[in-house]
PDB file of C-alpha atoms in Angstrom:
ATOM      1  CA  MET A  70     103.301 110.763 109.488  1.00 44.00           C
ATOM      2  CA  PHE A  71     104.606 107.885 107.431  1.00 43.00           C
ATOM      3  CA  ALA A  72     108.206 109.083 107.800  1.00 47.00           C
ATOM      4  CA  ALA A  73     107.761 109.349 111.592  1.00 46.00           C
ATOM      5  CA  VAL A  74     106.443 105.772 111.763  1.00 42.00           C
ATOM      6  CA  LEU A  75     109.359 104.588 109.643  1.00 43.00           C
ATOM      7  CA  TRP A  76     111.941 106.247 111.903  1.00 43.00           C
ATOM      8  CA  GLY A  77     110.379 104.694 114.976  1.00 48.00           C
ATOM      9  CA  LEU A  78     110.091 101.180 113.571  1.00 42.00           C
ATOM     10  CA  THR A  79     113.486 100.938 111.916  1.00 42.00           C
ATOM     11  CA  PHE A  80     115.526 102.350 114.772  1.00 42.00           C
ATOM     12  CA  ALA A  81     113.615 100.273 117.303  1.00 42.00           C
ATOM     13  CA  LEU A  82     114.565  97.178 115.318  1.00 37.00           C
ATOM     14  CA  LEU A  83     118.233  98.051 114.858  1.00 38.00           C
ATOM     15  CA  GLY A  84     118.899  99.462 118.340  1.00 40.00           C
ATOM     16  CA  ALA A  85     121.212 102.211 119.500  1.00 37.00           C
ATOM     17  CA  HIS A  86     124.843 103.045 118.937  1.00 38.00           C
ATOM     18  CA  GLY A  87     125.777 104.188 122.418  1.00 38.00           C
ATOM     19  CA  ALA A  88     128.353 106.848 123.004  1.00 37.00           C
ATOM     20  CA  ASP A  89     131.445 106.088 125.038  1.00 40.00           C
ATOM     21  CA  ALA A  90     131.450 109.570 126.553  1.00 44.00           C
ATOM     22  CA  GLN A  91     128.997 112.370 127.022  1.00 59.00           C
ATOM     23  CA  ASP A  92     130.891 114.650 124.630  1.00 66.00           C
ATOM     24  CA  GLY A  93     131.408 111.869 122.109  1.00 78.00           C
ATOM     25  CA  VAL A  94     134.271 109.927 120.625  1.00 88.00           C
ATOM     26  CA  PRO A  95     136.565 110.713 117.688  1.00 89.00           C
ATOM     27  CA  ILE A  96     134.951 110.149 114.284  1.00 87.00           C
ATOM     28  CA  ALA A  97     136.016 106.815 112.786  1.00 84.00           C
ATOM     29  CA  LYS A  98     138.912 107.120 110.344  1.00 85.00           C
ATOM     30  CA  ASP A  99     136.980 105.492 107.509  1.00 84.00           C
ATOM     31  CA  GLU A 100     134.119 108.005 107.933  1.00 85.00           C
ATOM     32  CA  LEU A 101     136.243 111.115 108.441  1.00 88.00           C
ATOM     33  CA  PRO A 102     137.017 111.833 104.735  1.00 89.00           C
ATOM     34  CA  SER A 103     133.340 111.752 103.727  1.00 89.00           C
ATOM     35  CA  PHE A 104     132.441 113.898 106.747  1.00 90.00           C
ATOM     36  CA  LEU A 105     135.142 116.535 106.157  1.00 93.00           C
ATOM     37  CA  GLY A 106     135.120 116.747 102.377  1.00 92.00           C
ATOM     38  CA  PRO A 107     137.442 119.634 101.389  1.00 93.00           C
ATOM     39  CA  VAL A 108     137.867 120.860 104.976  1.00 94.00           C
ATOM     40  CA  PRO A 109     141.425 120.169 106.240  1.00 93.00           C
ATOM     41  CA  ALA A 110     141.478 117.704 109.116  1.00 92.00           C
ATOM     42  CA  ASP A 111     143.683 119.951 111.261  1.00 93.00           C
ATOM     43  CA  GLN A 112     141.229 122.888 111.434  1.00 95.00           C
ATOM     44  CA  PHE A 113     138.925 121.185 113.966  1.00 95.00           C
ATOM     45  CA  THR A 114     139.087 118.390 116.488  1.00 95.00           C
ATOM     46  CA  TRP A 115     135.849 116.490 115.949  1.00 94.00           C
ATOM     47  CA  ARG A 116     133.927 114.138 118.220  1.00 94.00           C
ATOM     48  CA  VAL A 117     130.567 112.466 117.636  1.00 91.00           C
ATOM     49  CA  VAL A 118     127.796 111.128 119.851  1.00 89.00           C
ATOM     50  CA  GLN A 119     125.648 108.486 118.142  1.00 82.00           C
ATOM     51  CA  SER A 120     122.273 107.646 119.624  1.00 77.00           C
ATOM     52  CA  ILE A 121     119.182 105.748 118.480  1.00 71.00           C
ATOM     53  CA  ASP A 122     117.910 108.232 115.918  1.00 74.00           C
ATOM     54  CA  PHE A 123     120.435 111.067 115.792  1.00 82.00           C
ATOM     55  CA  ASP A 124     124.097 112.082 115.701  1.00 86.00           C
ATOM     56  CA  VAL A 125     125.633 115.020 117.566  1.00 91.00           C
ATOM     57  CA  TYR A 126     128.945 116.402 116.339  1.00 93.00           C
ATOM     58  CA  HIS A 127     131.250 118.563 118.460  1.00 95.00           C
ATOM     59  CA  GLY A 128     134.108 120.503 116.880  1.00 95.00           C
ATOM     60  CA  ASP A 129     136.793 122.445 118.736  1.00 95.00           C
ATOM     61  CA  ALA A 130     138.577 124.918 116.485  1.00 95.00           C
ATOM     62  CA  ASN A 131     142.350 124.682 116.174  1.00 96.00           C
ATOM     63  CA  PRO A 132     144.544 127.799 115.653  1.00 93.00           C
ATOM     64  CA  PRO A 133     144.301 130.132 113.842  1.00 93.00           C
ATOM     65  CA  LEU A 134     140.539 129.503 114.199  1.00 94.00           C
ATOM     66  CA  ARG A 135     139.055 130.195 117.621  1.00 95.00           C
ATOM     67  CA  GLY A 136     135.849 128.892 119.140  1.00 96.00           C
ATOM     68  CA  SER A 137     133.748 125.755 118.948  1.00 96.00           C
ATOM     69  CA  VAL A 138     130.812 124.449 116.978  1.00 96.00           C
ATOM     70  CA  GLY A 139     128.341 121.614 117.312  1.00 94.00           C
ATOM     71  CA  PHE A 140     125.364 120.287 115.434  1.00 93.00           C
ATOM     72  CA  TYR A 141     122.639 117.722 115.890  1.00 90.00           C
ATOM     73  CA  VAL A 142     121.532 115.624 112.877  1.00 88.00           C
ATOM     74  CA  GLY A 143     118.257 113.735 113.130  1.00 81.00           C
ATOM     75  CA  GLY A 144     114.517 113.907 112.875  1.00 76.00           C
ATOM     76  CA  TRP A 145     113.552 115.828 116.004  1.00 75.00           C
ATOM     77  CA  PRO A 146     115.851 118.738 116.882  1.00 79.00           C
ATOM     78  CA  GLN A 147     115.266 120.648 120.096  1.00 78.00           C
ATOM     79  CA  ASP A 148     113.701 124.080 120.096  1.00 81.00           C
ATOM     80  CA  LEU A 149     115.963 127.103 119.855  1.00 82.00           C
ATOM     81  CA  GLY A 150     116.621 128.933 123.109  1.00 79.00           C
ATOM     82  CA  PRO A 151     116.004 132.641 123.841  1.00 84.00           C
ATOM     83  CA  SER A 152     118.398 135.105 122.230  1.00 87.00           C
ATOM     84  CA  GLN A 153     119.123 138.807 121.970  1.00 90.00           C
ATOM     85  CA  MET A 154     118.722 139.027 118.207  1.00 93.00           C
ATOM     86  CA  ALA A 155     117.755 136.964 115.166  1.00 93.00           C
ATOM     87  CA  PHE A 156     118.826 137.374 111.543  1.00 94.00           C
ATOM     88  CA  ALA A 157     118.696 135.404 108.295  1.00 94.00           C
ATOM     89  CA  SER A 158     121.859 134.110 106.680  1.00 94.00           C
ATOM     90  CA  ARG A 159     123.201 130.975 105.026  1.00 94.00           C
ATOM     91  CA  LEU A 160     125.266 128.000 106.150  1.00 94.00           C
ATOM     92  CA  GLY A 161     126.771 126.386 103.086  1.00 93.00           C
ATOM     93  CA  ARG A 162     123.934 126.057 100.563  1.00 92.00           C
ATOM     94  CA  PHE A 163     121.157 126.262 103.144  1.00 93.00           C
ATOM     95  CA  PRO A 164     119.259 129.257 104.488  1.00 94.00           C
ATOM     96  CA  VAL A 165     119.317 129.568 108.256  1.00 94.00           C
ATOM     97  CA  MET A 166     117.779 131.902 110.813  1.00 94.00           C
ATOM     98  CA  TRP A 167     120.481 132.581 113.386  1.00 95.00           C
ATOM     99  CA  HIS A 168     119.677 133.417 117.002  1.00 95.00           C
ATOM    100  CA  ARG A 169     122.563 135.295 118.601  1.00 96.00           C
ATOM    101  CA  THR A 170     123.447 136.262 122.153  1.00 95.00           C
ATOM    102  CA  VAL A 171     126.417 138.519 122.954  1.00 95.00           C
ATOM    103  CA  ALA A 172     127.999 138.267 126.412  1.00 94.00           C
ATOM    104  CA  ALA A 173     129.435 141.158 128.408  1.00 94.00           C
ATOM    105  CA  ASP A 174     133.003 140.277 127.350  1.00 93.00           C
ATOM    106  CA  GLY A 175     132.020 140.402 123.655  1.00 93.00           C
ATOM    107  CA  SER A 176     131.951 136.644 123.094  1.00 95.00           C
ATOM    108  CA  ILE A 177     129.104 135.369 120.943  1.00 96.00           C
ATOM    109  CA  ALA A 178     126.872 132.298 121.229  1.00 95.00           C
ATOM    110  CA  GLN A 179     124.772 131.552 118.160  1.00 95.00           C
ATOM    111  CA  GLU A 180     122.394 128.786 117.090  1.00 95.00           C
ATOM    112  CA  GLY A 181     120.043 128.023 114.229  1.00 95.00           C
ATOM    113  CA  GLY A 182     118.173 125.304 112.399  1.00 93.00           C
ATOM    114  CA  VAL A 183     118.728 123.827 108.931  1.00 91.00           C
ATOM    115  CA  ALA A 184     116.396 121.493 107.022  1.00 89.00           C
ATOM    116  CA  LEU A 185     118.442 119.218 104.758  1.00 83.00           C
ATOM    117  CA  GLY A 186     115.345 118.061 102.882  1.00 77.00           C
ATOM    118  CA  GLY A 187     115.678 115.083 100.576  1.00 70.00           C
ATOM    119  CA  ILE A 188     113.867 111.805 101.007  1.00 65.00           C
ATOM    120  CA  ILE A 189     114.931 111.408 104.658  1.00 72.00           C
ATOM    121  CA  ASN A 190     114.188 115.053 105.505  1.00 74.00           C
ATOM    122  CA  LEU A 191     116.922 115.241 108.128  1.00 81.00           C
ATOM    123  CA  LYS A 192     117.079 118.341 110.292  1.00 87.00           C
ATOM    124  CA  VAL A 193     120.163 119.982 111.763  1.00 91.00           C
ATOM    125  CA  HIS A 194     120.413 122.106 114.897  1.00 94.00           C
ATOM    126  CA  VAL A 195     123.670 124.101 114.790  1.00 95.00           C
ATOM    127  CA  TRP A 196     125.300 126.048 117.584  1.00 95.00           C
ATOM    128  CA  ALA A 197     128.602 127.915 117.717  1.00 96.00           C
ATOM    129  CA  GLU A 198     130.621 130.018 120.126  1.00 96.00           C
ATOM    130  CA  ALA A 199     133.510 132.387 119.395  1.00 97.00           C
ATOM    131  CA  PRO A 200     135.368 135.264 121.125  1.00 96.00           C
ATOM    132  CA  ASP A 201     134.009 137.847 118.656  1.00 95.00           C
ATOM    133  CA  ALA A 202     132.003 138.282 115.441  1.00 94.00           C
ATOM    134  CA  ASN A 203     135.071 138.034 113.188  1.00 95.00           C
ATOM    135  CA  ASP A 204     136.124 134.695 114.696  1.00 96.00           C
ATOM    136  CA  LEU A 205     132.552 133.411 114.506  1.00 96.00           C
ATOM    137  CA  GLU A 206     132.292 134.306 110.816  1.00 95.00           C
ATOM    138  CA  LYS A 207     135.535 132.459 110.030  1.00 95.00           C
ATOM    139  CA  LEU A 208     134.374 129.480 112.081  1.00 94.00           C
ATOM    140  CA  LEU A 209     131.031 129.154 110.302  1.00 95.00           C
ATOM    141  CA  SER A 210     132.635 129.752 106.915  1.00 95.00           C
ATOM    142  CA  VAL A 211     134.710 126.604 107.373  1.00 95.00           C
ATOM    143  CA  VAL A 212     131.782 124.608 108.818  1.00 95.00           C
ATOM    144  CA  GLY A 213     129.699 125.567 105.792  1.00 95.00           C
ATOM    145  CA  GLN A 214     132.209 123.707 103.585  1.00 95.00           C
ATOM    146  CA  LEU A 215     131.433 120.373 105.244  1.00 95.00           C
ATOM    147  CA  PRO A 216     129.591 118.139 102.721  1.00 92.00           C
ATOM    148  CA  ILE A 217     126.485 117.976 104.913  1.00 89.00           C
ATOM    149  CA  PHE A 218     126.083 121.765 104.514  1.00 92.00           C
ATOM    150  CA  SER A 219     127.772 122.418 101.163  1.00 92.00           C
ATOM    151  CA  SER A 220     125.830 119.757  99.213  1.00 86.00           C
ATOM    152  CA  GLY A 221     123.293 118.292 101.636  1.00 82.00           C
ATOM    153  CA  ALA A 222     125.134 114.952 101.662  1.00 81.00           C
ATOM    154  CA  THR A 223     123.485 112.273 103.796  1.00 76.00           C
ATOM    155  CA  PRO A 224     125.668 111.280 106.770  1.00 74.00           C
ATOM    156  CA  LYS A 225     127.111 107.810 106.259  1.00 72.00           C
ATOM    157  CA  ARG A 226     125.217 106.297 109.181  1.00 70.00           C
ATOM    158  CA  PHE A 227     121.890 107.308 107.648  1.00 73.00           C
ATOM    159  CA  GLU A 228     122.582 105.988 104.141  1.00 69.00           C
ATOM    160  CA  TRP A 229     120.857 102.670 104.855  1.00 63.00           C
ATOM    161  CA  LEU A 230     117.686 104.562 105.808  1.00 68.00           C
ATOM    162  CA  ARG A 231     117.890 106.607 102.609  1.00 65.00           C
ATOM    163  CA  ASP A 232     118.192 103.393 100.574  1.00 70.00           C
ATOM    164  CA  ILE A 233     115.136 101.928 102.330  1.00 68.00           C
ATOM    165  CA  LEU A 234     113.093 105.049 101.637  1.00 65.00           C
ATOM    166  CA  ILE A 235     114.156 105.120  97.982  1.00 67.00           C
ATOM    167  CA  GLN A 236     113.133 101.491  97.580  1.00 73.00           C
ATOM    168  CA  GLU A 237     109.844 102.162  99.368  1.00 69.00           C
ATOM    169  CA  GLU A 238     109.181 105.133  97.085  1.00 70.00           C
ATOM    170  CA  ARG A 239     109.737 102.988  93.988  1.00 73.00           C
ATOM    171  CA  ILE A 240     107.399 100.322  95.317  1.00 70.00           C
ATOM    172  CA  ARG A 241     104.820 102.973  96.198  1.00 68.00           C
ATOM    173  CA  HIS A 242     104.944 104.397  92.666  1.00 69.00           C
ATOM    174  CA  LEU A 243     104.602 100.899  91.248  1.00 73.00           C
ATOM    175  CA  ILE A 244     101.556 100.281  93.430  1.00 67.00           C
ATOM    176  CA  TRP A 245      99.899 103.587  92.584  1.00 68.00           C
ATOM    177  CA  ILE A 246     100.461 103.128  88.833  1.00 74.00           C
ATOM    178  CA  GLY A 247     100.279  99.365  88.382  1.00 73.00           C
ATOM    179  CA  TRP A 248      97.375  98.549  90.699  1.00 67.00           C
ATOM    180  CA  PRO A 249      94.779 100.881  89.062  1.00 69.00           C
ATOM    181  CA  ILE A 250      95.889  99.778  85.586  1.00 75.00           C
ATOM    182  CA  ALA A 251      95.474  96.117  86.537  1.00 73.00           C
ATOM    183  CA  VAL A 252      92.035  96.732  88.057  1.00 70.00           C
ATOM    184  CA  LEU A 253      90.844  98.766  85.074  1.00 70.00           C
ATOM    185  CA  ALA A 254      92.135  96.144  82.662  1.00 76.00           C
ATOM    186  CA  ALA A 255      90.294  93.420  84.549  1.00 75.00           C
ATOM    187  CA  ALA A 256      87.110  95.522  84.717  1.00 71.00           C
ATOM    188  CA  TRP A 257      87.355  96.280  80.994  1.00 74.00           C
ATOM    189  CA  PHE A 258      87.717  92.579  80.194  1.00 80.00           C
ATOM    190  CA  VAL A 259      84.702  91.660  82.351  1.00 77.00           C
ATOM    191  CA  ASP A 260      82.626  94.475  80.850  1.00 73.00           C
ATOM    192  CA  ARG A 261      83.576  93.328  77.344  1.00 76.00           C
ATOM    193  CA  LEU A 262      82.314  89.827  78.117  1.00 81.00           C
ATOM    194  CA  SER A 263      79.121  91.286  79.599  1.00 77.00           C
ATOM    195  CA  ARG A 264      78.483  93.311  76.454  1.00 75.00           C
ATOM    196  CA  ARG A 265      78.925  90.257  74.278  1.00 80.00           C
ATOM    197  CA  ARG A 266      76.308  88.496  76.367  1.00 79.00           C
ATOM    198  CA  GLN A 267      74.079  91.587  76.160  1.00 76.00           C
ATOM    199  CA  SER A 268      73.854  91.934  79.937  1.00 77.00           C
ATOM    200  CA  SER A 269      71.881  94.785  81.508  1.00 74.00           C
ATOM    201  CA  THR A 270      73.540  97.966  82.766  1.00 69.00           C
ATOM    202  CA  VAL A 271      72.813  97.002  86.371  1.00 68.00           C
ATOM    203  CA  LEU A 272      74.435  93.588  85.959  1.00 74.00           C
ATOM    204  CA  ARG A 273      77.472  95.124  84.293  1.00 72.00           C
ATOM    205  CA  LEU A 274      77.867  97.583  87.170  1.00 71.00           C
ATOM    206  CA  PHE A 275      77.631  94.785  89.732  1.00 73.00           C
ATOM    207  CA  ARG A 276      80.269  92.814  87.869  1.00 74.00           C
ATOM    208  CA  PHE A 277      82.543  95.843  87.796  1.00 71.00           C
ATOM    209  CA  ALA A 278      82.075  96.204  91.587  1.00 72.00           C
ATOM    210  CA  GLY A 279      82.896  92.525  91.929  1.00 74.00           C
ATOM    211  CA  VAL A 280      86.195  93.039  90.123  1.00 74.00           C
ATOM    212  CA  ILE A 281      87.122  95.785  92.614  1.00 70.00           C
ATOM    213  CA  ALA A 282      86.115  93.610  95.570  1.00 72.00           C
ATOM    214  CA  LEU A 283      88.225  90.696  94.304  1.00 73.00           C
ATOM    215  CA  SER A 284      91.157  93.064  93.695  1.00 71.00           C
ATOM    216  CA  LEU A 285      90.932  94.290  97.275  1.00 69.00           C
ATOM    217  CA  ALA A 286      90.859  90.756  98.632  1.00 68.00           C
ATOM    218  CA  ALA A 287      93.849  89.741  96.494  1.00 67.00           C
ATOM    219  CA  THR A 288      95.897  92.781  97.530  1.00 63.00           C
ATOM    220  CA  ILE A 289      95.157  92.290 101.238  1.00 63.00           C
ATOM    221  CA  GLY A 290      95.980  88.600 100.980  1.00 61.00           C
ATOM    222  CA  ALA A 291      99.312  89.323  99.286  1.00 59.00           C
ATOM    223  CA  GLY A 292     100.152  91.904 101.933  1.00 56.00           C
ATOM    224  CA  TYR A 293      99.723  89.466 104.802  1.00 56.00           C
ATOM    225  CA  LEU A 294     102.184  87.049 103.217  1.00 55.00           C
ATOM    226  CA  SER A 295     104.970  89.560 103.921  1.00 50.00           C
ATOM    227  CA  ARG A 296     106.818  90.043 107.208  1.00 45.00           C
ATOM    228  CA  THR A 297     109.992  92.103 106.487  1.00 45.00           C
ATOM    229  CA  VAL A 298     110.427  95.818 107.142  1.00 45.00           C
ATOM    230  CA  ILE A 299     110.052  96.706 103.476  1.00 48.00           C
ATOM    231  CA  ASP A 300     106.949  94.550 103.179  1.00 52.00           C
ATOM    232  CA  TRP A 301     105.384  96.280 106.151  1.00 51.00           C
ATOM    233  CA  LEU A 302     106.073  99.582 104.438  1.00 53.00           C
ATOM    234  CA  VAL A 303     104.235  98.263 101.396  1.00 55.00           C
ATOM    235  CA  ILE A 304     101.342  97.157 103.593  1.00 55.00           C
ATOM    236  CA  THR A 305     101.176 100.584 105.227  1.00 55.00           C
ATOM    237  CA  ARG A 306     101.072 102.303 101.864  1.00 56.00           C
ATOM    238  CA  ALA A 307      98.610  99.759 100.482  1.00 58.00           C
ATOM    239  CA  MET A 308      96.122 100.591 103.241  1.00 58.00           C
ATOM    240  CA  PHE A 309      95.551 103.939 101.525  1.00 58.00           C
ATOM    241  CA  LEU A 310      94.823 102.055  98.315  1.00 60.00           C
ATOM    242  CA  PHE A 311      92.347  99.825 100.133  1.00 61.00           C
ATOM    243  CA  ALA A 312      90.515 102.856 101.440  1.00 60.00           C
ATOM    244  CA  GLY A 313      90.345 104.469  98.013  1.00 60.00           C
ATOM    245  CA  ALA A 314      89.181 101.281  96.341  1.00 61.00           C
ATOM    246  CA  ALA A 315      86.574 100.739  99.044  1.00 62.00           C
ATOM    247  CA  VAL A 316      85.129 104.186  98.329  1.00 63.00           C
ATOM    248  CA  VAL A 317      84.927 103.356  94.621  1.00 65.00           C
ATOM    249  CA  LEU A 318      83.276 100.048  95.435  1.00 63.00           C
ATOM    250  CA  VAL A 319      80.648 101.697  97.627  1.00 65.00           C
ATOM    251  CA  LEU A 320      79.887 104.326  94.980  1.00 67.00           C
ATOM    252  CA  VAL A 321      79.509 101.687  92.274  1.00 66.00           C
ATOM    253  CA  LEU A 322      77.218  99.585  94.468  1.00 66.00           C
ATOM    254  CA  LEU A 323      75.084 102.632  95.284  1.00 68.00           C
ATOM    255  CA  LEU A 324      74.848 103.552  91.615  1.00 70.00           C
ATOM    256  CA  ALA A 325      73.970  99.993  90.649  1.00 67.00           C
ATOM    257  CA  SER A 326      71.352  99.794  93.402  1.00 68.00           C
ATOM    258  CA  GLY A 327      69.831 103.120  92.307  1.00 70.00           C
ATOM    259  CA  LEU A 328      69.594 101.967  88.699  1.00 69.00           C
ATOM    260  CA  TYR A 329      68.119  98.648  89.795  1.00 66.00           C
ATOM    261  CA  PHE A 330      65.365 100.226  91.915  1.00 71.00           C
ATOM    262  CA  ALA A 331      64.674 102.869  89.256  1.00 71.00           C
ATOM    263  CA  ARG A 332      64.134 100.125  86.704  1.00 69.00           C
ATOM    264  CA  ARG A 333      61.841  98.223  89.067  1.00 69.00           C
ATOM    265  CA  MET A 334      59.781 101.359  89.710  1.00 75.00           C
ATOM    266  CA  ARG A 335      59.377 101.985  85.964  1.00 73.00           C
ATOM    267  CA  THR A 336      58.402  98.367  85.462  1.00 68.00           C
ATOM    268  CA  SER A 337      55.774  98.489  88.237  1.00 70.00           C
ATOM    269  CA  GLN A 338      54.269 101.710  86.846  1.00 69.00           C
ATOM    270  CA  THR A 339      53.829 100.209  83.433  1.00 62.00           C
TER     271      THR A 339
END
């Protein structure tokens, strides 16, 4: 859910890279080496369509290869269409379930889905067409050598999103580790003072609850001072911390109240 919100917010802020044609435009020269990796540039003629939250690559095979291939890279690939058969295989380093349809002339149309994983969790919808099974196998063998399939490399246009998510993950870990330690340290210090003053158990529990309440107020106040994308990510993650701390606060208050009324009842009976 958090990743879906992030995709929506960040791409809405940055806008779309519109395509100049329905079938795409040639891949930029400075991006082509990282896209191709070890694949020779003359084996395919590549075009790319860049939209708000996805890229679509089209590759026409050059002789001696025959056929064409395309793949969508993004967060929400379309569902696979009906097919005559399905079988498991691999594309580069990734497992894939291929859905194949064979035409009357022997030509083959095939499609499948690949989950790249990683912190962005990009998904790829791949489709390919070739005159026969031998040509299709050669075609996909070359496509599997592209860095996106051979190593799971993040496409260049999505690197900024990966960097944001990595930074958010570091901040999240810092919050989850640092915030409880700070609260416990503060509660320990307050409890130590209460012990020195020989305060009752009920009073010590109320003071501990007060430390949690003040920590919540301080965290919420710090969150509202922020207004950048990263800060809003921190606020979103911090809301889970608020909820957890609120539960602890309620439990402590209930326990303190129970002890308080139990003591009063014992006092009244004596």
